[in-house]
Coordinates of C-alpha atoms and ligand atoms in Angstrom, one line a residue:
X22 CA -85.1 -89.6 -3.4
X23 CA -84.9 -85.9 -4.5
X24 CA -87.6 -83.7 -3.1
X25 CA -88.3 -80.3 -4.6
X26 CA -89.9 -77.5 -2.6
X27 CA -93.8 -77.4 -2.5
X28 CA -93.9 -74.1 -4.3
X29 CA -91.6 -75.3 -7.2
X30 CA -93.5 -75.5 -10.5
X31 CA -92.8 -78.1 -13.2
X32 CA -94.1 -77.3 -16.7
X33 CA -93.3 -77.4 -20.4
X34 CA -92.6 -74.7 -22.9
X35 CA -93.5 -73.9 -26.6
X36 CA -93.6 -70.9 -28.9
X37 CA -96.4 -69.7 -31.1
X38 CA -94.8 -70.0 -34.5
X39 CA -93.3 -73.4 -33.7
X40 CA -96.7 -75.0 -32.9
X41 CA -99.7 -73.0 -33.9
X42 CA -99.6 -73.2 -37.7
X43 CA -100.7 -70.7 -40.4
X44 CA -99.0 -67.7 -38.8
X45 CA -99.3 -65.9 -42.1
X46 CA -98.8 -62.4 -41.0
X47 CA -95.3 -62.7 -39.5
X48 CA -91.9 -62.2 -41.0
X49 CA -90.9 -65.9 -40.7
X50 CA -93.9 -67.0 -42.7
X51 CA -93.1 -64.4 -45.4
X52 CA -89.5 -65.6 -45.8
X53 CA -90.5 -69.2 -45.6
X54 CA -92.6 -68.6 -48.8
X55 CA -89.8 -66.6 -50.6
X56 CA -87.4 -69.4 -49.9
X57 CA -85.0 -67.3 -48.0
X58 CA -85.7 -69.7 -45.1
X59 CA -85.1 -73.3 -45.8
X60 CA -88.3 -74.8 -44.3
X61 CA -92.0 -74.0 -44.2
X62 CA -93.9 -74.0 -40.9
X63 CA -97.2 -74.6 -42.6
X64 CA -99.7 -76.1 -40.2
X65 CA -96.9 -76.8 -37.7
X66 CA -98.6 -78.8 -34.9
X67 CA -102.0 -77.4 -35.8
X68 CA -102.2 -76.2 -32.2
X69 CA -104.2 -73.1 -33.1
X70 CA -107.1 -75.5 -33.8
X71 CA -106.1 -78.2 -31.3
X72 CA -105.3 -76.2 -28.2
X73 CA -108.1 -77.7 -26.2
X74 CA -106.8 -81.2 -26.8
X75 CA -103.3 -80.1 -26.0
X76 CA -104.1 -78.4 -22.8
X77 CA -106.3 -81.4 -21.7
X78 CA -103.3 -83.7 -22.5
X79 CA -101.0 -81.4 -20.4
X80 CA -103.4 -81.6 -17.5
X81 CA -103.8 -85.4 -17.7
X82 CA -100.1 -85.8 -17.8
X83 CA -99.9 -83.8 -14.6
X84 CA -97.9 -80.7 -15.7
X85 CA -98.4 -77.7 -13.4
X86 CA -97.2 -74.9 -15.6
X87 CA -97.0 -73.9 -19.3
X88 CA -94.9 -71.4 -21.1
X89 CA -96.2 -70.3 -24.5
X90 CA -96.0 -67.2 -26.6
X91 CA -98.5 -64.7 -28.0
X92 CA -98.0 -64.0 -31.7
X93 CA -97.9 -60.2 -32.1
X94 CA -98.8 -60.6 -35.8
X95 CA -102.0 -62.4 -34.9
X96 CA -103.1 -59.5 -32.6
X97 CA -102.1 -57.0 -35.2
X98 CA -101.9 -58.6 -38.7
X99 CA -101.7 -55.2 -40.2
X100 CA -100.6 -51.9 -38.8
X101 CA -103.3 -50.4 -36.6
X102 CA -105.7 -53.3 -37.4
X103 CA -106.5 -55.4 -34.3
X104 CA -107.9 -58.8 -34.6
X105 CA -110.1 -59.4 -31.6
X106 CA -110.7 -63.0 -32.5
X107 CA -107.1 -63.8 -31.9
X108 CA -107.2 -62.2 -28.4
X109 CA -110.3 -64.2 -27.7
X110 CA -108.5 -67.4 -28.7
X111 CA -105.5 -66.7 -26.4
X112 CA -108.0 -65.9 -23.6
X113 CA -109.7 -69.2 -24.1
X114 CA -106.3 -71.0 -23.8
X115 CA -105.6 -69.1 -20.6
X116 CA -109.0 -69.8 -19.2
X117 CA -108.6 -73.5 -19.9
X118 CA -105.1 -73.6 -18.4
X119 CA -106.3 -71.9 -15.2
X120 CA -109.3 -74.1 -14.9
X121 CA -106.9 -77.1 -15.0
X122 CA -104.6 -75.6 -12.4
X123 CA -101.8 -75.0 -14.9
X124 CA -99.8 -71.8 -14.2
X125 CA -99.3 -69.9 -17.5
X126 CA -96.1 -68.0 -18.4
X127 CA -96.6 -65.9 -21.5
X128 CA -93.8 -64.7 -23.8
X129 CA -94.4 -61.6 -25.8
X130 CA -91.6 -61.9 -28.4
X131 CA -90.3 -65.3 -29.4
X132 CA -88.2 -64.5 -32.4
X133 CA -91.1 -63.5 -34.9
X134 CA -92.4 -60.1 -35.7
X135 CA -95.4 -58.8 -37.7
X136 CA -94.1 -58.4 -41.2
X137 CA -95.4 -54.8 -41.3
X138 CA -93.3 -54.0 -38.2
X139 CA -90.2 -55.5 -39.7
X140 CA -90.8 -53.6 -42.9
X141 CA -90.6 -50.4 -40.9
X142 CA -87.1 -51.5 -39.7
X143 CA -88.3 -53.5 -36.6
X144 CA -86.2 -53.0 -33.5
X145 CA -83.5 -51.3 -35.6
X146 CA -85.4 -48.0 -35.0
X147 CA -86.2 -46.5 -31.7
X148 CA -89.2 -44.7 -33.0
X149 CA -90.8 -48.0 -33.8
X150 CA -91.1 -48.8 -30.1
X151 CA -94.4 -46.9 -30.1
X152 CA -95.9 -49.9 -32.0
X153 CA -94.5 -52.3 -29.5
X154 CA -96.0 -50.2 -26.8
X155 CA -99.4 -50.5 -28.4
X156 CA -99.1 -54.3 -28.5
X157 CA -98.0 -54.5 -24.9
X158 CA -100.9 -52.2 -23.8
X159 CA -103.3 -54.4 -25.7
X160 CA -101.9 -57.4 -23.8
X161 CA -102.3 -55.5 -20.5
X162 CA -105.9 -54.5 -21.2
X163 CA -107.3 -57.5 -23.1
X164 CA -105.4 -60.6 -22.0
X165 CA -107.0 -62.2 -19.0
X166 CA -105.7 -64.9 -16.6
X167 CA -102.0 -64.7 -17.1
X168 CA -99.7 -64.5 -14.2
X169 CA -96.1 -64.3 -15.5
X170 CA -95.0 -62.5 -18.6
X171 CA -91.6 -62.7 -20.2
X172 CA -91.1 -59.7 -22.5
X173 CA -88.5 -61.3 -24.8
X174 CA -87.2 -64.8 -25.5
X175 CA -83.4 -65.0 -25.9
X176 CA -82.8 -61.5 -27.1
X177 CA -79.1 -62.2 -27.8
X178 CA -79.9 -65.2 -30.0
X179 CA -82.3 -63.0 -31.9
X180 CA -79.6 -60.3 -32.4
X181 CA -76.9 -62.8 -33.3
X182 CA -79.0 -64.9 -35.7
X183 CA -80.7 -62.0 -37.4
X184 CA -78.0 -59.3 -37.4
X185 CA -74.6 -60.9 -37.1
X186 CA -74.8 -64.3 -38.7
X187 CA -77.6 -63.2 -41.0
X188 CA -79.3 -66.6 -40.9
X189 CA -82.7 -65.5 -39.6
X190 CA -84.9 -62.6 -40.6
X191 CA -83.9 -59.9 -41.5
X192 CA -80.7 -61.6 -42.7
X193 CA -78.3 -58.8 -41.9
X194 CA -74.7 -58.9 -41.0
X195 CA -73.8 -55.7 -39.2
X196 CA -72.4 -55.2 -35.7
X197 CA -73.6 -51.7 -35.6
X198 CA -77.2 -52.7 -36.4
X199 CA -77.0 -55.6 -34.0
X200 CA -75.9 -53.3 -31.2
X201 CA -78.7 -50.8 -32.0
X202 CA -81.2 -53.7 -31.9
X203 CA -79.8 -54.9 -28.6
X204 CA -80.2 -51.4 -27.1
X205 CA -83.8 -51.0 -28.4
X206 CA -84.7 -54.4 -27.0
X207 CA -83.6 -53.3 -23.6
X208 CA -85.7 -50.1 -24.1
X209 CA -88.6 -52.3 -25.2
X210 CA -88.3 -54.5 -22.2
X211 CA -88.2 -51.6 -19.8
X212 CA -91.3 -50.0 -21.6
X213 CA -93.2 -53.3 -21.2
X214 CA -92.1 -53.7 -17.6
X215 CA -93.6 -50.3 -16.7
X216 CA -96.9 -51.0 -18.6
X217 CA -97.4 -54.5 -17.2
X218 CA -95.9 -54.5 -13.7
X219 CA -99.1 -53.7 -11.8
X220 CA -100.9 -56.6 -13.3
X221 CA -98.3 -59.3 -13.9
X222 CA -94.9 -60.6 -12.7
X223 CA -92.7 -59.4 -15.5
X224 CA -89.4 -60.9 -16.5
X225 CA -87.2 -61.7 -19.4
X226 CA -85.9 -65.0 -20.8
X227 CA -82.2 -65.2 -21.5
X228 CA -80.4 -68.1 -23.1
X229 CA -77.3 -68.7 -20.8
X230 CA -74.8 -70.8 -22.7
X231 CA -71.7 -71.9 -20.8
X232 CA -68.5 -70.5 -22.4
X233 CA -65.4 -72.6 -21.7
X234 CA -61.9 -71.6 -22.6
X235 CA -60.5 -73.7 -25.5
X236 CA -57.1 -73.9 -23.7
X237 CA -55.5 -73.0 -20.4
X238 CA -53.7 -70.1 -22.2
X239 CA -54.4 -66.6 -20.9
X240 CA -55.7 -65.2 -24.2
X241 CA -58.2 -68.0 -24.5
X242 CA -59.3 -67.7 -20.9
X243 CA -59.9 -64.0 -21.6
X244 CA -61.9 -64.9 -24.7
X245 CA -64.2 -67.1 -22.7
X246 CA -64.8 -64.3 -20.3
X247 CA -65.3 -61.9 -23.1
X248 CA -67.9 -64.2 -24.7
X249 CA -69.7 -64.5 -21.4
X250 CA -69.8 -60.7 -21.1
X251 CA -70.9 -59.9 -24.6
X252 CA -73.5 -62.6 -24.8
X253 CA -74.7 -63.0 -21.2
X254 CA -73.9 -60.2 -18.8
X255 CA -73.8 -57.0 -20.7
X256 CA -77.3 -57.3 -21.9
X257 CA -78.8 -58.3 -18.5
X258 CA -76.8 -55.7 -16.6
X259 CA -78.0 -53.0 -19.1
X260 CA -81.6 -53.6 -17.9
X261 CA -80.8 -52.3 -14.4
X262 CA -77.9 -50.0 -15.0
X263 CA -79.2 -47.9 -17.8
X264 CA -75.8 -48.3 -19.5
X265 CA -75.5 -50.9 -22.2
X266 CA -72.1 -52.1 -23.3
X267 CA -73.3 -53.5 -26.6
X268 CA -71.5 -55.7 -29.0
X269 CA -70.2 -52.5 -30.6
X270 CA -70.3 -49.3 -28.6
X271 CA -72.0 -48.0 -25.5
X272 CA -75.7 -47.0 -25.2
X273 CA -77.7 -45.1 -22.7
X274 CA -81.1 -46.6 -22.0
X275 CA -83.7 -45.9 -19.3
X276 CA -83.0 -47.9 -16.1
X277 CA -85.5 -50.7 -15.6
X278 CA -86.2 -53.8 -13.8
X279 CA -87.4 -57.4 -14.0
X280 CA -89.4 -59.4 -11.4
X281 CA -87.8 -62.7 -12.4
X282 CA -85.2 -64.1 -14.8
X283 CA -85.9 -67.0 -17.2
X284 CA -82.9 -69.1 -18.0
X285 CA -82.8 -71.2 -21.1
X286 CA -80.0 -73.7 -20.9
X287 CA -79.0 -76.3 -23.5
X288 CA -75.3 -76.7 -23.9
X289 CA -71.7 -75.4 -23.7
X290 CA -69.4 -73.6 -26.1
X291 CA -65.6 -73.1 -26.3
X292 CA -64.1 -69.7 -26.9
X293 CA -60.7 -68.9 -28.2
X294 CA -58.7 -65.9 -29.3
X295 CA -58.3 -65.3 -33.0
X296 CA -56.3 -62.4 -34.5
X297 CA -59.3 -61.0 -36.4
X298 CA -60.8 -57.7 -35.3
X299 CA -63.8 -58.3 -37.5
X300 CA -64.7 -61.3 -35.3
X301 CA -64.0 -59.2 -32.2
X302 CA -60.9 -61.4 -31.7
X303 CA -63.2 -64.2 -30.8
X304 CA -64.0 -67.7 -32.1
X305 CA -66.9 -69.5 -30.5
X306 CA -67.7 -73.1 -31.2
X307 CA -69.9 -75.9 -29.8
X308 CA -68.0 -77.6 -27.0
X309 CA -67.3 -81.3 -27.0
X310 CA -68.5 -82.2 -23.6
X311 CA -70.1 -85.6 -24.3
X312 CA -69.2 -88.5 -26.7
X313 CA -72.8 -88.6 -27.9
X314 CA -74.3 -85.5 -29.6
X315 CA -78.0 -84.7 -29.8
X316 CA -79.8 -84.3 -33.2
X317 CA -78.8 -80.6 -33.0
X318 CA -75.2 -81.7 -32.8
X319 CA -75.0 -80.4 -29.2
X320 CA -73.2 -82.0 -26.3
X321 CA -75.0 -82.9 -23.2
X322 CA -73.5 -81.1 -20.2
X323 CA -76.0 -81.2 -17.2
X324 CA -73.6 -79.5 -14.8
X325 CA -73.9 -76.4 -17.0
X326 CA -77.4 -75.8 -15.8
X327 CA -76.0 -75.2 -12.3
X328 CA -73.4 -72.9 -13.7
X329 CA -76.1 -70.9 -15.6
X330 CA -78.2 -70.5 -12.4
X331 CA -75.1 -69.4 -10.6
X332 CA -74.3 -66.8 -13.3
X333 CA -77.7 -65.1 -13.2
X334 CA -78.0 -65.2 -9.5
X335 CA -75.9 -62.0 -9.3
X336 CA -79.1 -60.1 -10.3
X337 CA -80.8 -61.3 -7.2
X338 CA -84.1 -62.1 -8.8
X339 CA -86.2 -65.3 -8.7
X340 CA -85.1 -67.7 -11.4
X341 CA -87.1 -70.0 -13.6
X342 CA -85.6 -72.5 -15.9
X343 CA -87.7 -71.5 -18.9
X344 CA -86.3 -74.0 -21.4
X345 CA -84.1 -77.1 -21.2
X346 CA -84.5 -80.0 -23.6
X347 CA -83.0 -82.4 -26.1
X348 CA -83.5 -83.2 -29.7
X349 CA -83.6 -87.0 -30.0
X350 CA -85.8 -89.9 -31.0
X351 CA -84.1 -92.0 -28.3
X352 CA -86.7 -91.3 -25.5
X353 CA -84.7 -93.1 -22.8
X354 CA -82.0 -90.6 -23.5
X355 CA -84.5 -87.8 -23.0
X356 CA -85.5 -89.2 -19.6
X357 CA -81.8 -89.4 -18.6
X358 CA -81.4 -85.8 -19.8
X359 CA -84.3 -84.5 -17.7
X360 CA -83.3 -86.4 -14.6
X361 CA -79.7 -85.4 -14.7
X362 CA -80.5 -81.7 -15.3
X363 CA -83.0 -81.7 -12.5
X364 CA -80.5 -83.2 -10.2
X365 CA -78.3 -80.1 -10.8
X366 CA -81.3 -77.8 -10.4
X367 CA -82.1 -79.5 -7.1
X368 CA -78.5 -79.0 -6.0
X369 CA -78.7 -75.3 -6.8
X370 CA -81.8 -75.0 -4.7
X371 CA -80.1 -76.8 -1.8
X372 CA -77.2 -74.4 -2.2
X373 CA -79.6 -71.5 -1.7
X374 CA -80.2 -70.3 -5.2
X375 CA -83.8 -69.0 -5.7
X376 CA -85.0 -71.3 -8.5
X377 CA -88.8 -71.4 -8.6
X378 CA -89.6 -73.6 -11.5
X379 CA -88.5 -75.7 -14.5
X380 CA -90.2 -75.7 -18.0
X381 CA -89.1 -78.5 -20.2
X382 CA -88.6 -77.7 -23.9
X383 CA -90.8 -78.9 -25.3
X384 CA -94.3 -80.1 -24.6
X385 CA -94.5 -81.6 -28.1
X386 CA -92.3 -81.9 -31.2
X387 CA -92.4 -78.7 -33.2
X388 CA -91.1 -76.5 -36.0
X389 CA -87.4 -76.0 -35.1
X390 CA -86.8 -72.7 -37.0
X391 CA -84.2 -73.1 -39.8
X392 CA -83.9 -76.8 -39.0
X393 CA -87.5 -77.6 -39.9
X394 CA -89.5 -80.5 -38.4
X395 CA -86.7 -83.1 -38.1
X396 CA -85.4 -82.4 -34.6
X397 CA -87.7 -84.0 -32.0
X398 CA -87.7 -82.0 -28.8
X399 CA -91.1 -83.2 -27.6
X400 CA -92.3 -85.1 -24.6
X401 CA -95.2 -85.7 -26.8
X402 CA -94.6 -87.1 -30.3
X403 CA -96.4 -85.4 -33.3
X404 CA -97.4 -87.4 -36.3
X405 CA -97.3 -84.5 -38.8
X406 CA -99.4 -86.3 -41.4
X407 CA -102.4 -86.8 -39.0
X408 CA -101.5 -84.4 -36.1
X409 CA -102.0 -87.3 -33.7
X410 CA -100.4 -86.6 -30.3
X411 CA -98.6 -89.6 -28.8
X412 CA -97.0 -89.0 -25.3
X413 CA -93.6 -90.6 -25.1
X414 CA -92.5 -92.5 -22.0
X415 CA -90.6 -89.4 -20.9
X416 CA -94.0 -87.5 -20.9
X417 CA -95.3 -89.8 -18.2
X418 CA -92.1 -90.0 -16.1
X419 CA -91.9 -86.2 -16.2
X420 CA -95.6 -86.0 -15.2
X421 CA -94.9 -88.1 -12.1
X422 CA -92.1 -85.8 -11.2
X423 CA -94.3 -82.8 -11.7
X424 CA -97.2 -84.3 -9.7
X425 CA -95.2 -85.5 -6.7
X426 CA -92.4 -82.8 -6.9
X427 CA -89.9 -85.6 -6.3
X428 CA -87.7 -87.9 -8.2
X429 CA -87.9 -91.4 -6.8
X430 CA -84.9 -93.5 -6.1
X431 CA -85.6 -96.1 -8.8
X432 CA -85.7 -93.3 -11.4
X433 CA -82.5 -91.8 -10.0
X434 CA -80.7 -95.1 -10.1
X435 CA -81.8 -95.9 -13.6
X436 CA -81.4 -92.5 -15.3
X437 CA -79.6 -90.2 -12.9
X438 CA -76.0 -89.2 -12.3
X439 CA -74.1 -91.1 -9.6
Ligands
BGC501 C1 -85.5 -71.3 -28.5 C2 -86.5 -72.3 -29.0 C3 -85.9 -73.4 -29.7 C4 -84.9 -74.2 -28.8 C5 -84.2 -75.3 -29.4 C6 -84.3 -72.0 -27.9 O1 -83.2 -71.3 -28.4 O2 -86.1 -70.4 -27.6 O3 -87.5 -71.6 -29.8 O4 -86.7 -74.3 -30.3 O5 -84.0 -73.3 -28.3 O6 -83.3 -75.0 -30.3

């Protein structure tokens, strides 16, 4: 049997645009209508209207924590125009969560922006941070019943997808802009930390992919380290040091802090050296770590979650696994995925790493950004034609783990790693 510490929290995670539906004032919605994004989020899971049912279900399944995001564009659909009914709705969600004993963790930026903010240049311009400041102050003054706040979700994914690969809004391909956005996000995090720190525990959520060298050759080993620095460490170190070594160039930012670090972990990548300065001499690809690939085409590499924890432990802050999950309709495989990753989390705790909780991605199937509704990440299945919620077997098994804070031998034997 594997026993987790009493204070350890087990929860699930979602994000506003992926579940709420009708997020009409943000940039993703806009580009979904223009066709620059391949899929439309539409009503998504209709969670904006069904949040009571969803939170009731979470509670009945026995989950002790819930990570979700506030949609900035709902609070401020137009510049300077605050919608108090949206604040009220989020407060109702929080009240319900707290009444059910579910610990909330709120994300402030999960990839989407109010369209008006993006139109002003978004995080490309430092002077725009005054608008972010107003949003964060509103959260501090009006949002009641939250405990943990993550300022940003996966800032480097946002920077890469929106400013290097040009696949996500605002569809740009510029290392210079990407670097500027990276610096401004650190500034924005530190601004938010100062505003919120007396009322909440304030952290940031970072995707920590594992970069493996594509060969034992020195140049490839160096490339793997370089990828790790560019994607994982330079950003996080910049929060505390006030010096950001960005993708391109160095930036001075005010020194800041974080009360906790959220780690999102999914899979591993390989890195190799390529003789192309435009690619920063680096080629990064999905690693082939398991014969079977998820519906995202990702390998399953449970050991990586231990490595991710080990990596961020250098910042000496409490760690939450804020996302970890699998896109599949084979629910037995999902159970296996959860159990195996939790075995490694447990090992990390035993080895002395300060891991305080695990949030499974995701509570329910949802809108997977530029992949649409096809990938099924949910513990709970969504029938998108009726919005019926159907908990999968994994939802119940994970609920047992959450309630008892232990994984029983029969589950370990059936689904776990030897
Ligand atoms: C994101 C989620 C996303 C998940 C699966 C993370 O990068 O934070 O929004 O759905 O991965 O791709």
